[in-house]
CSV table of C-alpha atoms and ligand atoms in Angstrom, one decimal:
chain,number,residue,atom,x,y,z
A,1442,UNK,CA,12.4,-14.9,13.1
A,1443,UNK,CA,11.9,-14.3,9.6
A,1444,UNK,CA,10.8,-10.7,8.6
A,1445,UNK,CA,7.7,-11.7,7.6
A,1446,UNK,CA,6.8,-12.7,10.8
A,1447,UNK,CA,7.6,-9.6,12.7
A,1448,UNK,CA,4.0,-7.8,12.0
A,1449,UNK,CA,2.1,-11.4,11.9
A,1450,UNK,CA,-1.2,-10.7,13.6
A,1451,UNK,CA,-3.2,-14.1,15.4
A,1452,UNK,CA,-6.2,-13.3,13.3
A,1453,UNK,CA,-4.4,-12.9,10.1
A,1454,UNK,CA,-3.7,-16.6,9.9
A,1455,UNK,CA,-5.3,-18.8,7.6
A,1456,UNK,CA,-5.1,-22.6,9.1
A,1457,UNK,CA,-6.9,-24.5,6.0
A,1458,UNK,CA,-7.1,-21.7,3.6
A,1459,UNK,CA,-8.6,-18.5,3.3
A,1460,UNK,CA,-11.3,-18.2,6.0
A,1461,UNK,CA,-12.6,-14.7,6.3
A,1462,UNK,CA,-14.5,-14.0,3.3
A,1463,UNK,CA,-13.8,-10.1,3.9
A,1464,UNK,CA,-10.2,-11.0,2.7
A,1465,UNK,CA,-11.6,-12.2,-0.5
A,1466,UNK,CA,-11.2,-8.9,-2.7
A,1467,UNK,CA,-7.5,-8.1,-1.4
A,1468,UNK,CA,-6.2,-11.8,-2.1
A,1469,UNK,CA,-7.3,-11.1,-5.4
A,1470,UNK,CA,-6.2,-7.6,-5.5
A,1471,UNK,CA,-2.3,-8.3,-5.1
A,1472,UNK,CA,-1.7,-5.0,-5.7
A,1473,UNK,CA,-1.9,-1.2,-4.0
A,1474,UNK,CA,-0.8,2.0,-4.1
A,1475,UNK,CA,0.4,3.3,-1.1
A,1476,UNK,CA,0.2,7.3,-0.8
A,1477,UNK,CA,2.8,9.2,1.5
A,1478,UNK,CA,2.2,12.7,1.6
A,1479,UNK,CA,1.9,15.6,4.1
A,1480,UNK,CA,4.1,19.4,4.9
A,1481,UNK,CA,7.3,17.0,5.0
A,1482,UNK,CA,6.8,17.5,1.2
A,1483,UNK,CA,8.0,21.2,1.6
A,1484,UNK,CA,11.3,20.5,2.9
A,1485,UNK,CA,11.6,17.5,0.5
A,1486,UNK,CA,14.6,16.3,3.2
A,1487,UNK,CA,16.4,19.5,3.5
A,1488,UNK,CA,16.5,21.3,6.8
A,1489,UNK,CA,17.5,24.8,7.0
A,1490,UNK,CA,20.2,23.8,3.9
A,1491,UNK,CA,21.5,20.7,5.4
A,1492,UNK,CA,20.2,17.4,3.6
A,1493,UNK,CA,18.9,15.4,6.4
A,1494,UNK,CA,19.5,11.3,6.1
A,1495,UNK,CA,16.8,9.0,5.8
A,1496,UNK,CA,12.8,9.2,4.8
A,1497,UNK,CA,11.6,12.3,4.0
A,1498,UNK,CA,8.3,11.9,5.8
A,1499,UNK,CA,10.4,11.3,9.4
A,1500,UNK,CA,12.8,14.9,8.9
A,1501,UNK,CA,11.0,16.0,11.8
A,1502,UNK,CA,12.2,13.5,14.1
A,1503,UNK,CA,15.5,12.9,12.6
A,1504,UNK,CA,16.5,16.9,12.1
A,1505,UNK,CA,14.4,17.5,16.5
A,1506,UNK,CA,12.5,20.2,14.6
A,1507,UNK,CA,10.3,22.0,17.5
A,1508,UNK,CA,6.8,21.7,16.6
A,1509,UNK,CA,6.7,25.5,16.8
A,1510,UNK,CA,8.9,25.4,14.0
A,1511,UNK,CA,7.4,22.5,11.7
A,1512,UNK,CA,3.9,23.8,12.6
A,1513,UNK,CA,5.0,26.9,10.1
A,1514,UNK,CA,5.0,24.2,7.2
A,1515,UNK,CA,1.0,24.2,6.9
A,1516,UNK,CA,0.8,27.6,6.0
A,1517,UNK,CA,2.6,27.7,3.0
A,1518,UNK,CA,1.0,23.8,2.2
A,1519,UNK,CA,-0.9,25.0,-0.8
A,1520,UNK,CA,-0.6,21.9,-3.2
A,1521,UNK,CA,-2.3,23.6,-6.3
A,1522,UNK,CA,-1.8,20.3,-8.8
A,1523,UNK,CA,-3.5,18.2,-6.5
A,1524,UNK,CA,-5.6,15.9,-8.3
A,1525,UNK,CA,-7.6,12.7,-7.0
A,1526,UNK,CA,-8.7,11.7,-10.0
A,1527,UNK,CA,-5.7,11.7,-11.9
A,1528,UNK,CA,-4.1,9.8,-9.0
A,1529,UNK,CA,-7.2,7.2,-9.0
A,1530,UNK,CA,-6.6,6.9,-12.7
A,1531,UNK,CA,-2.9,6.5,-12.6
A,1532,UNK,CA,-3.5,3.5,-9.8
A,1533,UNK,CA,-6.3,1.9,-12.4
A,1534,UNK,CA,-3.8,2.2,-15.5
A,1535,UNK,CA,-0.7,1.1,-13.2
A,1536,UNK,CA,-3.4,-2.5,-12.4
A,1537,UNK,CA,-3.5,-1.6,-8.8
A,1538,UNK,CA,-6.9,-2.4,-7.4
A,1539,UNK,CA,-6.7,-0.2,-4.0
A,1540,UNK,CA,-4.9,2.9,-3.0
A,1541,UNK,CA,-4.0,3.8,0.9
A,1542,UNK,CA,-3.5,7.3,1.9
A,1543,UNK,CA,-1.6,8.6,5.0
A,1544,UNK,CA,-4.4,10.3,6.8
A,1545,UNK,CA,-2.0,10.9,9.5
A,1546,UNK,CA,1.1,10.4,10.0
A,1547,UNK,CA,3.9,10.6,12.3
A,1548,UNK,CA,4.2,14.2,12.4
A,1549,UNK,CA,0.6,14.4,13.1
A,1550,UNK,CA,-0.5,17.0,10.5
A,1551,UNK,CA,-4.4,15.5,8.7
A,1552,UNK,CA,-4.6,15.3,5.4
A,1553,UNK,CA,-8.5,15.3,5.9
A,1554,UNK,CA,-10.6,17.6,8.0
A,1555,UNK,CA,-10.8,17.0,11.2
A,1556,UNK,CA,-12.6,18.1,14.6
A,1557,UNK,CA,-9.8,16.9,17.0
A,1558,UNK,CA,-7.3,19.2,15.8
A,1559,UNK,CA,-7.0,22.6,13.6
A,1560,UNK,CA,-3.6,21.0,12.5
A,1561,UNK,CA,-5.2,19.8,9.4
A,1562,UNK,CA,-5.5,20.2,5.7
A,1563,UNK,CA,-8.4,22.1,5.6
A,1564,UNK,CA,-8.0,24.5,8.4
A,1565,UNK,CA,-4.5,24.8,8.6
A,1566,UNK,CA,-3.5,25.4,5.3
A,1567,UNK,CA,-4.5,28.3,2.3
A,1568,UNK,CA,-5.1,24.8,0.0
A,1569,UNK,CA,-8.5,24.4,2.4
A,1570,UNK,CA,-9.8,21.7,0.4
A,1571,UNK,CA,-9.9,18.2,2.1
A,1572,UNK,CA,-7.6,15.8,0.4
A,1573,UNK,CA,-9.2,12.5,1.7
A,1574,UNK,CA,-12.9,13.5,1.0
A,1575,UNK,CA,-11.4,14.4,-2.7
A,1576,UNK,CA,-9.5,11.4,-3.1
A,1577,UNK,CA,-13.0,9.3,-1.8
A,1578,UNK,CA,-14.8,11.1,-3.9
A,1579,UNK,CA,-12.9,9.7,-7.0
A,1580,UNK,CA,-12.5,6.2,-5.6
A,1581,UNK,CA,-16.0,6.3,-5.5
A,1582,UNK,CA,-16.5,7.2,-9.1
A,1583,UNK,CA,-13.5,5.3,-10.8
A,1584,UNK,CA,-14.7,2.2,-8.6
A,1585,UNK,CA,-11.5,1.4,-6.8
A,1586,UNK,CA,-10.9,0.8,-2.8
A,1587,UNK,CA,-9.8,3.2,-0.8
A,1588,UNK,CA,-7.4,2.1,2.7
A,1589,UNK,CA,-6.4,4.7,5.2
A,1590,UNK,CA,-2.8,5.0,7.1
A,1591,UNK,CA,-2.9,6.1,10.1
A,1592,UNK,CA,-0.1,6.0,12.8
A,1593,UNK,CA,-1.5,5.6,16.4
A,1594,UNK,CA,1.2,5.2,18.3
A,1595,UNK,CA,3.7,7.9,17.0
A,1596,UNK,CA,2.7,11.6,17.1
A,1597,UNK,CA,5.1,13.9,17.5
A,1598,UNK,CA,2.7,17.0,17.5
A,1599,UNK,CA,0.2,15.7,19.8
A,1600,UNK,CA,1.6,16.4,23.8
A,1601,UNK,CA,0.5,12.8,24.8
A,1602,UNK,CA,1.7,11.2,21.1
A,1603,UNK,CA,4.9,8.6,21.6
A,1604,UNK,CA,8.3,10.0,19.7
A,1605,UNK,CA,8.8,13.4,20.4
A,1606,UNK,CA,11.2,13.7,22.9
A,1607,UNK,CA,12.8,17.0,22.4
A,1608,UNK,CA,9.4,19.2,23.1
A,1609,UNK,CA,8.0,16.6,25.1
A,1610,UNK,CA,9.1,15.4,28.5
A,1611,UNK,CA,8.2,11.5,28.3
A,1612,UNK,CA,7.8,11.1,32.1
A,1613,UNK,CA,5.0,13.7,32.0
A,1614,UNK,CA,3.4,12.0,28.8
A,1615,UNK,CA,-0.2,10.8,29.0
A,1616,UNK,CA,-0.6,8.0,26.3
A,1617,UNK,CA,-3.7,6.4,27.5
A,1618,UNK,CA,-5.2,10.3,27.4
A,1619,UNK,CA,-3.8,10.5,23.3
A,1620,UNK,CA,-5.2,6.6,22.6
A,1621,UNK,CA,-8.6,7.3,24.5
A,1622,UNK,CA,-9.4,11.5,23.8
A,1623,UNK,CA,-7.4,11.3,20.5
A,1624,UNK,CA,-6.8,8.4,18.5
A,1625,UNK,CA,-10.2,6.8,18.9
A,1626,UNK,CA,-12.3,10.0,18.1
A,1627,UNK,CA,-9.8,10.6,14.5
A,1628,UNK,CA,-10.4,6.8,13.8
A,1629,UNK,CA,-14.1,7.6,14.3
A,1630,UNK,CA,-13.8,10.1,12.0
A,1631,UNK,CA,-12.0,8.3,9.2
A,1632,UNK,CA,-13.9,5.7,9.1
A,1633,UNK,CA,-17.8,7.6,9.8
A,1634,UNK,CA,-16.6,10.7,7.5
A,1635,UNK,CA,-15.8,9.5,4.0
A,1636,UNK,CA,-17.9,6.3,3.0
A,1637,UNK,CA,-16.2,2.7,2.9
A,1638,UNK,CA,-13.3,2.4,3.9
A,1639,UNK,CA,-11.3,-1.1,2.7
A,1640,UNK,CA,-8.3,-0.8,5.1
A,1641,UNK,CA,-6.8,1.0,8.3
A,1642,UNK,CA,-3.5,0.7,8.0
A,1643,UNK,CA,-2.3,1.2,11.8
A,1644,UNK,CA,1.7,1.3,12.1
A,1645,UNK,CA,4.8,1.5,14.3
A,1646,UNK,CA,3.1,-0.1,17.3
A,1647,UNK,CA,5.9,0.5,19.6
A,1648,UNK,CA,4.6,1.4,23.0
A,1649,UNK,CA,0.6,0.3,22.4
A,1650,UNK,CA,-0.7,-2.0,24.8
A,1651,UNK,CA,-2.6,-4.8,23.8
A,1652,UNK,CA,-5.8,-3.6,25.4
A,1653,UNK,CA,-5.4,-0.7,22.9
A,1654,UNK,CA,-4.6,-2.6,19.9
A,1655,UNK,CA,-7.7,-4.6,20.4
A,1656,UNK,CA,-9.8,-1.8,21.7
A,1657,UNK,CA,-8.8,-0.2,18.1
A,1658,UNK,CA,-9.5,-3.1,16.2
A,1659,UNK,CA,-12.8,-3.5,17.4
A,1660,UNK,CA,-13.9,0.3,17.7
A,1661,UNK,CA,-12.6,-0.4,13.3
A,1662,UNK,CA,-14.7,-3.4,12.7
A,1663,UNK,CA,-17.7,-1.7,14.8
A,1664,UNK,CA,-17.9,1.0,12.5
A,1665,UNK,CA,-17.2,-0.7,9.4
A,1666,UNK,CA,-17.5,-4.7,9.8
A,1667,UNK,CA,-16.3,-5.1,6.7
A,1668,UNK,CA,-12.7,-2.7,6.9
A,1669,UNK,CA,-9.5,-4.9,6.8
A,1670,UNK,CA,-6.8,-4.1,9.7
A,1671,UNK,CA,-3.2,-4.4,8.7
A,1672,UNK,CA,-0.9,-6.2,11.2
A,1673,UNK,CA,1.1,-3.4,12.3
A,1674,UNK,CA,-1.6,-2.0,15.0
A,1675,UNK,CA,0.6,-4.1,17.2
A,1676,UNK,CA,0.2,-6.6,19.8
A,1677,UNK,CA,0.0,-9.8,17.2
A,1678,UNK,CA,-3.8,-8.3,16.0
A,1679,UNK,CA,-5.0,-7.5,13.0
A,1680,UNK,CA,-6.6,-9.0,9.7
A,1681,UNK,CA,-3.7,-9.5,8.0
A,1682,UNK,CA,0.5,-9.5,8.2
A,1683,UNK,CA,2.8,-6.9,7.3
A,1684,UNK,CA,6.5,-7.7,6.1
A,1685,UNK,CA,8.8,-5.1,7.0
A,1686,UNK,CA,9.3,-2.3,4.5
A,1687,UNK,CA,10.9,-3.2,1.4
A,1688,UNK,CA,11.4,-7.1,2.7
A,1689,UNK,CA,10.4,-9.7,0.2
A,1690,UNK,CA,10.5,-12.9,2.3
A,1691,UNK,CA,12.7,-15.9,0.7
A,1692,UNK,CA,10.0,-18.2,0.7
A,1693,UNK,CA,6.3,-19.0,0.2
A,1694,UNK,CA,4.0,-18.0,3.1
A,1695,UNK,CA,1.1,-20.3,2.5
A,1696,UNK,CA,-0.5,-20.0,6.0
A,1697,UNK,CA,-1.4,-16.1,5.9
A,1698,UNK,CA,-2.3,-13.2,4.6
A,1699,UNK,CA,0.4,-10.8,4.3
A,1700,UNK,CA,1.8,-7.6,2.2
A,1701,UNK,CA,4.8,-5.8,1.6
A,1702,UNK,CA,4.7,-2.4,1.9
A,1703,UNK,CA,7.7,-0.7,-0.6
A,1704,UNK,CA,9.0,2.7,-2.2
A,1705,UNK,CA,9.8,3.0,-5.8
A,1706,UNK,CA,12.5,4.8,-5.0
A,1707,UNK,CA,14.1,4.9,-1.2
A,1708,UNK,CA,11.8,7.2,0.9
A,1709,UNK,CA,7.7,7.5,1.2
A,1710,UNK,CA,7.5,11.4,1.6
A,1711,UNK,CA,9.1,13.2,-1.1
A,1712,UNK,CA,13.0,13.9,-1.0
A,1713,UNK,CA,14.2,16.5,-3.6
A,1714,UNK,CA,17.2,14.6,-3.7
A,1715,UNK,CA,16.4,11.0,-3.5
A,1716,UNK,CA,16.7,10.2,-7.2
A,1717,UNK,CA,17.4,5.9,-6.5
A,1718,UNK,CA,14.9,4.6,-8.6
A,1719,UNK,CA,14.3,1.2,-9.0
A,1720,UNK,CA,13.9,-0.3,-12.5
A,1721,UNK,CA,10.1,-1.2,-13.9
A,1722,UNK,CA,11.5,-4.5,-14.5
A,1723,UNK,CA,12.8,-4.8,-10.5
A,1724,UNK,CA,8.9,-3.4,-9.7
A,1725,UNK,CA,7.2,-6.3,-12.1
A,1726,UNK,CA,9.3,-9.0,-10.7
A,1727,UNK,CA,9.0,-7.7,-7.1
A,1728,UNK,CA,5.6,-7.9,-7.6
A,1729,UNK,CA,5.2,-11.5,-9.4
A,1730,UNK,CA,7.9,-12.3,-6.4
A,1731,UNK,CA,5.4,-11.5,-4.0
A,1732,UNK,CA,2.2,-12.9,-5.3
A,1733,UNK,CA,4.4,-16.3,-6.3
A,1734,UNK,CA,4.7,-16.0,-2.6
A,1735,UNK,CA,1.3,-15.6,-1.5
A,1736,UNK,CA,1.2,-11.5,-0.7
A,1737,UNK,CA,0.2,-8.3,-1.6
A,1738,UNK,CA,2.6,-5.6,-2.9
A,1739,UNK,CA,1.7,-2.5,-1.9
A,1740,UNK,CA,3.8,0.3,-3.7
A,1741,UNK,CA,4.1,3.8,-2.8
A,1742,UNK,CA,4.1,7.0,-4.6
A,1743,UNK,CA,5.0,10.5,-2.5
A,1744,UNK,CA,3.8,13.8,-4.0
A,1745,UNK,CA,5.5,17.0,-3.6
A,1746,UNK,CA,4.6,20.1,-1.8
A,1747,UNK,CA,2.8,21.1,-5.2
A,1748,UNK,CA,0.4,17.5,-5.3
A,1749,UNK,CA,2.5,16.8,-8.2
A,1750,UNK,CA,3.6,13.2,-8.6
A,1751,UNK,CA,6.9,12.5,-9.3
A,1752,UNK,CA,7.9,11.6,-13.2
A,1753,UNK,CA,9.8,8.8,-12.4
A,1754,UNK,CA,6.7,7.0,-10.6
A,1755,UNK,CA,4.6,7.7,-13.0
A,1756,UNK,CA,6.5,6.0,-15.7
A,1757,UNK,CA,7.0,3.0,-13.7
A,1758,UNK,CA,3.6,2.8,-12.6
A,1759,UNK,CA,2.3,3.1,-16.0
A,1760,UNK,CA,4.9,0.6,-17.2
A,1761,UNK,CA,3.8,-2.0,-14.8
A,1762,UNK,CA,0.4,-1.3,-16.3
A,1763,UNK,CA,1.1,-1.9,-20.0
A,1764,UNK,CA,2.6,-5.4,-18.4
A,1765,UNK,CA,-0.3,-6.2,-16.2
A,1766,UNK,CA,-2.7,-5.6,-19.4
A,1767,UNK,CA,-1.1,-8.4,-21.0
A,1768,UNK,CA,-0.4,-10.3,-18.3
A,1769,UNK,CA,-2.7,-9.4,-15.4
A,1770,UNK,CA,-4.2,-12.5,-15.9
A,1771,UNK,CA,-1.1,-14.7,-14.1
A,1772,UNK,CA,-1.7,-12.0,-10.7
A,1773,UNK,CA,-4.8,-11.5,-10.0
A,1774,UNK,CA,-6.8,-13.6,-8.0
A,1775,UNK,CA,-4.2,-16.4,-8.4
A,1776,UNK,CA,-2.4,-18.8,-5.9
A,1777,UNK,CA,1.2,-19.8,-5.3
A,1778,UNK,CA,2.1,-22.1,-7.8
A,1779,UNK,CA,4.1,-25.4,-7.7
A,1780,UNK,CA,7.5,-24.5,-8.0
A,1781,UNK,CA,9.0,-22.2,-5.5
A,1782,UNK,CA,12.5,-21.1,-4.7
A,1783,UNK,CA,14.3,-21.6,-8.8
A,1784,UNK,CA,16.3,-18.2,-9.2
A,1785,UNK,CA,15.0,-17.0,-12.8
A,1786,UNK,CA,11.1,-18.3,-12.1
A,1787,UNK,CA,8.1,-18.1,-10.3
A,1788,UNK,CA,4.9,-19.7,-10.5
A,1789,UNK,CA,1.7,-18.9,-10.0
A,1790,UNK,CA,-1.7,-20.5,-10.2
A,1791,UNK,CA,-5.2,-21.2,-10.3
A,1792,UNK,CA,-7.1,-24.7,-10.8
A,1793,UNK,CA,-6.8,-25.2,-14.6
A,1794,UNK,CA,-3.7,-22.8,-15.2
A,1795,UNK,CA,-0.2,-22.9,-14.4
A,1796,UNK,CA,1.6,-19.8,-15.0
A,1797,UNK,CA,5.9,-19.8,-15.4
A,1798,UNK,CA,7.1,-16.3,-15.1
A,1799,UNK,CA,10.4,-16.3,-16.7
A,1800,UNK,CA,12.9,-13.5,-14.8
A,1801,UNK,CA,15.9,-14.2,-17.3
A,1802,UNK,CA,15.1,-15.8,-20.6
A,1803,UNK,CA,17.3,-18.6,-21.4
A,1804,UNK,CA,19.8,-18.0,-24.2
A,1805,UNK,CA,19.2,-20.7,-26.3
A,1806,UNK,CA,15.2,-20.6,-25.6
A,1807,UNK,CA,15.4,-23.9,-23.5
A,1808,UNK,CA,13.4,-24.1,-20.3
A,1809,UNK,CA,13.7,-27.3,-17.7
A,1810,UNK,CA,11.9,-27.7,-14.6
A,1811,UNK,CA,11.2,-30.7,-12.1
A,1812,UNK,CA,8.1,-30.6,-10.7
A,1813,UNK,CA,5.6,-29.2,-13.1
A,1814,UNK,CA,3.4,-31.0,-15.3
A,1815,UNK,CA,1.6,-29.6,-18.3
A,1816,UNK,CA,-0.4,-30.4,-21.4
A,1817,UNK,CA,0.0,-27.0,-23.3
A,1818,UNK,CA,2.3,-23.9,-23.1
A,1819,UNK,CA,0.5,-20.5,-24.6
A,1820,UNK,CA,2.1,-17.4,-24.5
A,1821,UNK,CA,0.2,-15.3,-22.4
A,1822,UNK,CA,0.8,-12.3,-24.7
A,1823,UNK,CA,-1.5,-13.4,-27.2
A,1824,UNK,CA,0.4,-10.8,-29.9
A,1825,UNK,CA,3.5,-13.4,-29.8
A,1826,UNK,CA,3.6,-15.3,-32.2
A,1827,UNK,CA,7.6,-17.0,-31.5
A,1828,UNK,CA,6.9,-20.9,-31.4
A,1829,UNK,CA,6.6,-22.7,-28.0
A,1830,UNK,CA,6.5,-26.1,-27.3
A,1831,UNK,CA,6.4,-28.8,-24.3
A,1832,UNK,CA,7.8,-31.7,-23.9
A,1833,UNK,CA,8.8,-34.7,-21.0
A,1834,UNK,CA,12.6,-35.7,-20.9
A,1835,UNK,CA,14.0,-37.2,-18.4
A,1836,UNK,CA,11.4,-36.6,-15.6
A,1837,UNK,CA,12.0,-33.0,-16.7
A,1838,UNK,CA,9.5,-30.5,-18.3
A,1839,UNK,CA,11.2,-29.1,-21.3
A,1840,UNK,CA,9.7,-26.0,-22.8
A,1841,UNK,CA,11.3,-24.5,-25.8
A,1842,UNK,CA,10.8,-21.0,-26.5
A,1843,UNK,CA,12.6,-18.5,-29.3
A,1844,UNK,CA,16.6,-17.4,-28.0
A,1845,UNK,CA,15.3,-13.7,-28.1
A,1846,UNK,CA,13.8,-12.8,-24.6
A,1847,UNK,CA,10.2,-12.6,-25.2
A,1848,UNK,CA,9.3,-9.9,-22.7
A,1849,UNK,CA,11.9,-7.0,-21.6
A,1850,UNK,CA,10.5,-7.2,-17.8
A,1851,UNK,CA,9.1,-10.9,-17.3
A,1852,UNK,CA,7.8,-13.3,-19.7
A,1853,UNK,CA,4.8,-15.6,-18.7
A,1854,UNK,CA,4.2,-18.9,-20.2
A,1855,UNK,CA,0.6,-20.2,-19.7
A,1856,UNK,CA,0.7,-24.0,-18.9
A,1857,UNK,CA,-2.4,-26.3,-19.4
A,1858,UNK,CA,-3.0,-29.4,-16.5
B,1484,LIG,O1,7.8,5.0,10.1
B,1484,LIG,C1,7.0,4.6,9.0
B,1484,LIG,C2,7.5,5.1,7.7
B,1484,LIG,O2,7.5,6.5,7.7
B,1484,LIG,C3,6.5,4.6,6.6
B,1484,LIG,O3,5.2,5.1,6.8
B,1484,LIG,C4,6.5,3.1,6.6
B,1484,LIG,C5,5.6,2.5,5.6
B,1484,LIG,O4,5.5,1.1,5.8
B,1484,LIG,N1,6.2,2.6,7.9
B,1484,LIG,C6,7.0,3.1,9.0
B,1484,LIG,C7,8.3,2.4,9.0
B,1484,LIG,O5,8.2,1.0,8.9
């Protein structure tokens, strides 16, 4: 089993390309920002002094925190530099074309108001201001999609949720109670409260039946027809597949839809001390990776307990940007291209256009691939003005390019049919 196929849901296949039309936007999207953020933010992976391993967002669960004791986070949630539109704005300048927010997530505190529970943003905390409805409210006006997480298996607040096992007795657990008096009416919400939603993105299946999955998936798509359903609601259902986190698989996936959820650093809820960044120039060729390959790359960003963004994300995001000005054009809404698998390229494509991204520029400038045939080479950076030219040798495309690299991150070389 490759890791791709671990979340691969029966509807998400494609046999003979690209069927369901409501796909069309997020194939041509290949990018998202994926939002992580809750009361974990507060102890930023330190529990009573002790740095707890692992994701922020799961310190609940990995540190057995009693509820009684997590539950005292909300109160002092009051994240004063909280700003949906300068997150919206951040996602349009980084060229990612939807965002996804956690509504709720394993610890089962809402980032949105809700009737099911007072465990919520707005009347749990002093902030009192709905998060989601704020962040809708400025995807609305800048014009970008807006996808909801929400976990719907794991709750570790909710006395019939799956995961907490030291306040919860699992033999006395009532799942089908949580999925049916819980789960359905805070999907209801989500998706009735806060105009159109592009995206539910279920997750951690584990114990969901596949009754539930598919009751889920159709109480989603009878609300909002058009709302996408990512792969991990469990069961093989869903619109599309999910990789596992972080997993980039080694080859082209031509016969689905899929995305790879990742962190910019090594958790999704903020960690005071989690300072592994990854490199803009690992995030651009993760994402021209993935859409060589046929996915989405959905990249998250994990506010602290003030709704501040972390500096280091914001760089990188608006790094990726300044490339995807210039080179957005070789992403979005293109296809795998013809050559798969060479360790310093990718390809990408659409019908007139082949498009060579370059990982490491060759030394001396030289360039030679089997299996690619062009009339033309442009730079894609139309500011360049280094010579290129193209020609056939031995069976071989030969493209010859200046020694010095032309782009710092990934250069893309625009190839003619
Ligand atoms: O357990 C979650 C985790 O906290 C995070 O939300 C990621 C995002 O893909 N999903 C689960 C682990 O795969």
């Amino acid at each position: 089993m490759t890791e791709i196929e671990y979340f691969k849901p029966e509807r998400g296949q494609r046999p003979g390309a690209n069927e369901d039309p409501r796909l069309d936007w997020w194939r041509a999207a290949k990018f998202g920002m994926f939002i992580h953020w809750g009361v974990y933010s507060i102890p930023a992976g330190v529990w009573k002094g002790e740095h707890i391993p692992g994701i922020g967002e799961w310190i609940m669960l990995r540190a057995e925190i009693p509820i009684a004791e997590y539950e005292q986070l909300a109160p002092q949630f009051n994240p004063v530099k909280y700003d949906a539109d300068q997150i919206v704005k951040l996602a349009k300048a980084a060229g990612q074309k939807y965002i996804v927010l956690t509504s709720k997530h394993h610890d089962g505190f809402c980032l949105y108001g809700s009737a099911e529970t007072d465990y919520n943003i707005v009347d749990g905390t002093p902030f009192g201001r709905d998060v989601l409805g704020e962040l809708a409210d400025a995807c609305a006006r800048e014009g970008i999609k807006l996808g909801l997480y929400y976990s719907q298996t794991q709750d570790w607040h909710h006395p019939n949720g799956f995961g907490n096992t030291w306040d919860f007795n699992e033999d006395e657990q009532d799942f089908a109670d949580y999925i049916e008096n819980y789960v359905k009416p805070q999907v209801r919400e989500i998706l009735t409260n806060y105009g159109p939603i592009c995206i539910i993105w279920f997750d951690t299946p584990r114990i969901i039946e596949r009754h539930q999955s598919q009751e889920l998936l159709d109480l989603v798509h009878s609300i909002q027809p058009d709302c996408l359903v990512c792969g991990r609601l469990g069961n093989k259902l869903g619109d599309y597949a999910t990789a596992q986190d972080n997993a980039i698989p080694p080859e082209l996936q031509a016969e689905i839809d899929w995305e790879t959820p990742a962190t910019i650093n090594d958790t999704w809820g903020f960690k005071t001390h989690d300072h592994n960044w990854k490199s803009t120039t690992q995030l651009i060729q993760n994402l021209v990776d993935i859409v060589s390959k046929g996915g989405n790359y959905l990249l998250n960003i994990g506010p602290d307990a003030e709704g501040a963004i972390p500096e280091p994300s914001i760089e990188r995001l608006q790094a990726m940007g300044v490339w995807l000005d210039v080179n957005g054009e070789s992403i979005y809404g293109t296809q795998p291209g013809p050559i798969q698998g060479a360790a310093a390229y990718r390809t990408t494509q659409t019908s007139e256009t082949v498009y060579l991204h370059v990982f490491d520029w060759p030394a001396d400038g030289r360039i030679a691939l089997s299996g690619l045939d062009a009339s033309s080479a442009t730079w894609l950076d139309a500011s360049r003005e280094a010579a290129l030219s193209i020609s056939e040798q031995g069976g071989q495309l030969v493209i010859q390019g200046p020694v010095e690299a032309p782009n710092e991150h990934v250069t893309v070389i625009r190839l003619g049919r």
